[in-house]
Short mmCIF file of C-alpha atoms in Angstrom, two decimals:
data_model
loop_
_atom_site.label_atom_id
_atom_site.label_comp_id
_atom_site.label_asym_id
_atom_site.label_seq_id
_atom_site.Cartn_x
_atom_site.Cartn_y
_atom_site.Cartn_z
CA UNK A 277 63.53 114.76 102.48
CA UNK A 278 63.32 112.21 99.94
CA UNK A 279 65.07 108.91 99.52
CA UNK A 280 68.16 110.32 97.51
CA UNK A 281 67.54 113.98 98.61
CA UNK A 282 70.41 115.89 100.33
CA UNK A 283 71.37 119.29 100.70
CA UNK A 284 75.34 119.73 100.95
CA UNK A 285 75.87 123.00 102.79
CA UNK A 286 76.81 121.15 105.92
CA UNK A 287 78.60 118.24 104.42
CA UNK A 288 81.48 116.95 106.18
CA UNK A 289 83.88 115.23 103.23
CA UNK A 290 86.02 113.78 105.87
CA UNK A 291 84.10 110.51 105.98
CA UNK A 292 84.16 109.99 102.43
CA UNK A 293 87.67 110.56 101.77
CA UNK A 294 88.69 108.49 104.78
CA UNK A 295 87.03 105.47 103.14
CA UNK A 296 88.71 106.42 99.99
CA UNK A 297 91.89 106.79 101.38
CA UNK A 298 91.60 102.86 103.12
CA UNK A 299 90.43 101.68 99.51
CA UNK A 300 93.65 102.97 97.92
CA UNK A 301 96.31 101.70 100.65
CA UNK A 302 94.69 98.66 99.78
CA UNK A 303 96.01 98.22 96.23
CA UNK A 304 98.56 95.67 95.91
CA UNK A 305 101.40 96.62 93.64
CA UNK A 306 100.34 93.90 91.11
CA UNK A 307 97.29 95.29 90.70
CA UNK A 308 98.16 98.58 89.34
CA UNK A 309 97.51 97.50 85.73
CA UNK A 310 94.16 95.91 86.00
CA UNK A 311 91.19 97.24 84.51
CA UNK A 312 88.67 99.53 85.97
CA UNK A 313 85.30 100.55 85.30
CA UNK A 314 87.19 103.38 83.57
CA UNK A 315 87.46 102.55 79.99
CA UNK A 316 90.72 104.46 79.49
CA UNK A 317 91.87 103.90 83.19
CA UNK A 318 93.84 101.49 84.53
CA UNK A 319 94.73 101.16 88.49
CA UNK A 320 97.57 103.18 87.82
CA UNK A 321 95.83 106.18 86.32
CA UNK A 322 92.73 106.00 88.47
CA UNK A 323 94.70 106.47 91.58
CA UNK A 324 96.22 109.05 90.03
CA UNK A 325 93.43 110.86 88.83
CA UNK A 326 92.28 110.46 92.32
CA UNK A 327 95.13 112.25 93.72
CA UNK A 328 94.94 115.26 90.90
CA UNK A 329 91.22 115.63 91.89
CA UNK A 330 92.10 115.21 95.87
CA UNK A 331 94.51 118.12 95.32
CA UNK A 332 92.43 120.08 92.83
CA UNK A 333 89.21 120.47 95.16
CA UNK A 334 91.25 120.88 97.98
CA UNK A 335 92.66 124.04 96.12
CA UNK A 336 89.47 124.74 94.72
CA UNK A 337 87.83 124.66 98.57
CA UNK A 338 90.50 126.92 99.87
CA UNK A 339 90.07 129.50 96.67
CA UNK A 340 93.54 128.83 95.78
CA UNK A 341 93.27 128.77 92.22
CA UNK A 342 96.15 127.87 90.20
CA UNK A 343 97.82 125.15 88.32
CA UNK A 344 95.85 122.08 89.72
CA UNK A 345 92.57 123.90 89.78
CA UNK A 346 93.39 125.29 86.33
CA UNK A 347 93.92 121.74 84.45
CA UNK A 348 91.08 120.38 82.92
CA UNK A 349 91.29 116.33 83.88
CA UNK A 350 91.13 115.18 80.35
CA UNK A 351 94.64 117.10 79.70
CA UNK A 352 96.77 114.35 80.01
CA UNK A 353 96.41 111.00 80.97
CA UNK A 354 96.98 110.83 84.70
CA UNK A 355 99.28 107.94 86.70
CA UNK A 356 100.60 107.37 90.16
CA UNK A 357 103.92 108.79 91.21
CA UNK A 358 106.51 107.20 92.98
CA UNK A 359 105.35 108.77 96.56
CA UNK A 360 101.56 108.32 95.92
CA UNK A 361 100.74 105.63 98.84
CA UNK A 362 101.58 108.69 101.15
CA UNK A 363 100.91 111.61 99.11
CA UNK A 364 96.69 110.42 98.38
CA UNK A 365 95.99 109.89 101.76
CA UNK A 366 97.79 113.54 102.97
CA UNK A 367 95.63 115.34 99.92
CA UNK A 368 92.18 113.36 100.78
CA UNK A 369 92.69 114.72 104.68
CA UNK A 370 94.03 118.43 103.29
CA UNK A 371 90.82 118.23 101.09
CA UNK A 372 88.58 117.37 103.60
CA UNK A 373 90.05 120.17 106.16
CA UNK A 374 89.06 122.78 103.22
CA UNK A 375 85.62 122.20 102.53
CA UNK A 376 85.07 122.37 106.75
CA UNK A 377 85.53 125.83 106.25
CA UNK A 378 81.98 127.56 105.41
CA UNK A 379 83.99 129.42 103.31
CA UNK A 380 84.26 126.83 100.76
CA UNK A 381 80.91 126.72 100.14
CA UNK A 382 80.15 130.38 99.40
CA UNK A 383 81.28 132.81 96.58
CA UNK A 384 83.36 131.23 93.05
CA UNK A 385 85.83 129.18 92.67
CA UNK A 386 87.50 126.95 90.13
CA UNK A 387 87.65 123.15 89.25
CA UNK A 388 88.96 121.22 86.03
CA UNK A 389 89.03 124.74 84.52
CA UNK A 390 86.07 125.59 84.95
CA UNK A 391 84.37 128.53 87.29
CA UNK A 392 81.44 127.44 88.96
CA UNK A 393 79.87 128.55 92.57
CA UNK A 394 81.44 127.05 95.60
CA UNK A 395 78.58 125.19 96.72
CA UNK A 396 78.57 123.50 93.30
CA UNK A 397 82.38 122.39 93.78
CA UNK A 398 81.88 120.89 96.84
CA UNK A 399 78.87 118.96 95.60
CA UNK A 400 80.91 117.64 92.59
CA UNK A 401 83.96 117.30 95.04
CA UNK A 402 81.56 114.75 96.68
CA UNK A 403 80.39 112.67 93.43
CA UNK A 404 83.97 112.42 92.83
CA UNK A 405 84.67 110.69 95.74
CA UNK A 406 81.68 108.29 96.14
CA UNK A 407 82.33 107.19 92.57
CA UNK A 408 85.61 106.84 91.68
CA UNK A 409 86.22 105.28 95.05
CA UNK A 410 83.79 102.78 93.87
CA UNK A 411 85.60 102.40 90.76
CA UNK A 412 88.93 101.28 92.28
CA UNK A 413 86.90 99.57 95.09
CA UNK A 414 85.73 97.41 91.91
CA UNK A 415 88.42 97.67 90.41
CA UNK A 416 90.67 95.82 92.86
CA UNK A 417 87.93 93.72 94.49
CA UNK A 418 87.21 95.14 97.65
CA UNK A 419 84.26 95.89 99.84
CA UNK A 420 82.93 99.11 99.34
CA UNK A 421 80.41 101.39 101.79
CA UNK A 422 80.12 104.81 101.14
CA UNK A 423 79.32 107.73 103.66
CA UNK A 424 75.66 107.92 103.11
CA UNK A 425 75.34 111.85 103.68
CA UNK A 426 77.93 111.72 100.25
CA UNK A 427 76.31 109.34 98.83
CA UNK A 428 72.63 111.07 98.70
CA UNK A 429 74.30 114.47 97.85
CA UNK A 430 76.02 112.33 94.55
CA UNK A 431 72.66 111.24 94.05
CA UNK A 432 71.35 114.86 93.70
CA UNK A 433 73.67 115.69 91.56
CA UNK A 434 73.55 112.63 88.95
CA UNK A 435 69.58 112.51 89.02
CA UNK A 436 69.31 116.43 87.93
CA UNK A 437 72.22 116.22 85.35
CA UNK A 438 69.52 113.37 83.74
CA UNK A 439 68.60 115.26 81.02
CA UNK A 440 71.35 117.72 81.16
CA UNK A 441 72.34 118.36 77.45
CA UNK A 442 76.07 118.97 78.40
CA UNK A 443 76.22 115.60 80.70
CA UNK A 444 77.65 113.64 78.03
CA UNK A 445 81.37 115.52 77.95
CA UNK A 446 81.73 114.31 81.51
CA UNK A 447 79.80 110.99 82.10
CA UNK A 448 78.46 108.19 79.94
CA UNK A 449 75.28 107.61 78.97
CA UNK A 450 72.66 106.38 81.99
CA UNK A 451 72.63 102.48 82.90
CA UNK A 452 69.49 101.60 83.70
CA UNK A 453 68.77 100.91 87.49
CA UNK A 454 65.88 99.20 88.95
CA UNK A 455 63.97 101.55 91.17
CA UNK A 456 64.19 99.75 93.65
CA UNK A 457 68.08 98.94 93.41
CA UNK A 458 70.41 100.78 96.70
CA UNK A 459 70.65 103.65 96.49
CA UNK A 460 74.67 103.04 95.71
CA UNK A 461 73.97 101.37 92.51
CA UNK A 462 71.72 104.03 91.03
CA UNK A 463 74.24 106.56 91.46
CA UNK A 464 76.82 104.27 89.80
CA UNK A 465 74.21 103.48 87.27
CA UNK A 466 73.51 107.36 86.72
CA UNK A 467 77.14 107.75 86.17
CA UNK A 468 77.50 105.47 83.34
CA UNK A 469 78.17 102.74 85.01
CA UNK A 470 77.24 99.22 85.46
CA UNK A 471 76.65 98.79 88.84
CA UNK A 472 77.43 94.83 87.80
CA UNK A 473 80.84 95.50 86.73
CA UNK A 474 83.46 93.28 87.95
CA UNK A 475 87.46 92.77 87.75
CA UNK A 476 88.58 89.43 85.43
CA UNK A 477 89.60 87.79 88.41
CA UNK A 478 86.12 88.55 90.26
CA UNK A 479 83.69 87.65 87.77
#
């Protein structure tokens, strides 16, 4: 298996959304209107995109499609909610639990409106995770170390949407990486990101 290779039909998200779920309780109240890599996000609306997504794949693992797998996540700007410091964390662990079942990863489901295969949710479930907890881990300058098993299956992902002509409705356009760069930063990069991006006060 090659340096970013992964295959995701025995991925455990539990890892990854644990470390996204200590990124968030670490956002200070004050920083809720900073910038993030995001262009149209602040704090505020990346954490709660983060818990729409949380409870959309966690839906979307357990074939309960409805309202939140329904909702495509360009609807409506999202924000936090009063409760979110203890609703994000119970969704992250309630997604996680989902996509344990082998379930999850077989037959159709739905995400963002969309029907794909469940093997393909789970994948993107994953990418969601290692990046936008990277975003607010930027965001509100903290330390930030991915599950690796996540991380390579993002990788996958990113490096064969490449020259994907539909890519562009739902990621930027490439940053260039260094080959040689981690392996973190050239999934950032292949996001449409810059893996150099820093908050105002970090910079």
């Amino acid at each position: 298996m090659g340096d970013g290779e992964s295959t995701a039909s025995t991925l455990d998200l539990g890892p990854q959304a644990l470390i996204v779920a200590r990124v968030a309780d670490a956002v200070r109240e004050d920083q809720l209107e900073d910038a993030t890599p995001c262009p149209d996000y602040a704090v505020r609306h990346l954490v709660g995109h983060l818990t729409g997504l949380a409870a959309a794949f966690r839906d979307a693992g357990r074939k309960d499609l409805g309202a939140t797998t329904d909702t495509a996540p360009t609807a409506a700007l999202p924000d936090v909610t009063p409760g979110w410091r203890g609703e994000l964390p119970k969704l992250l662990v309630e997604l996680a639990e989902a996509w344990r079942d082998p379930a999850a990863w077989t037959g159709q489901t739905r995400a963002g409106g969309v029907d794909l295969p469940g093997e393909i949710a789970g994948i993107v479930a994953a990418d969601e995770l290692v990046v936008h907890g990277w975003d607010l881990a930027r965001a509100t300058g903290q330390e930030y170390v991915p599950d690796e098993a996540a991380l390579r299956v993002a990788y996958g992902m990113l490096a064969a949407s490449v020259d994907d002509p539909s890519r562009g409705s739902i990621f930027g356009p490439v940053v260039a990486v260094p080959e040689r760069a981690p392996l973190l930063d050239r999934v950032i990069g292949l996001s449409g990101r810059d893996p150099g991006w820093r908050a105002a006060g970090e910079r």
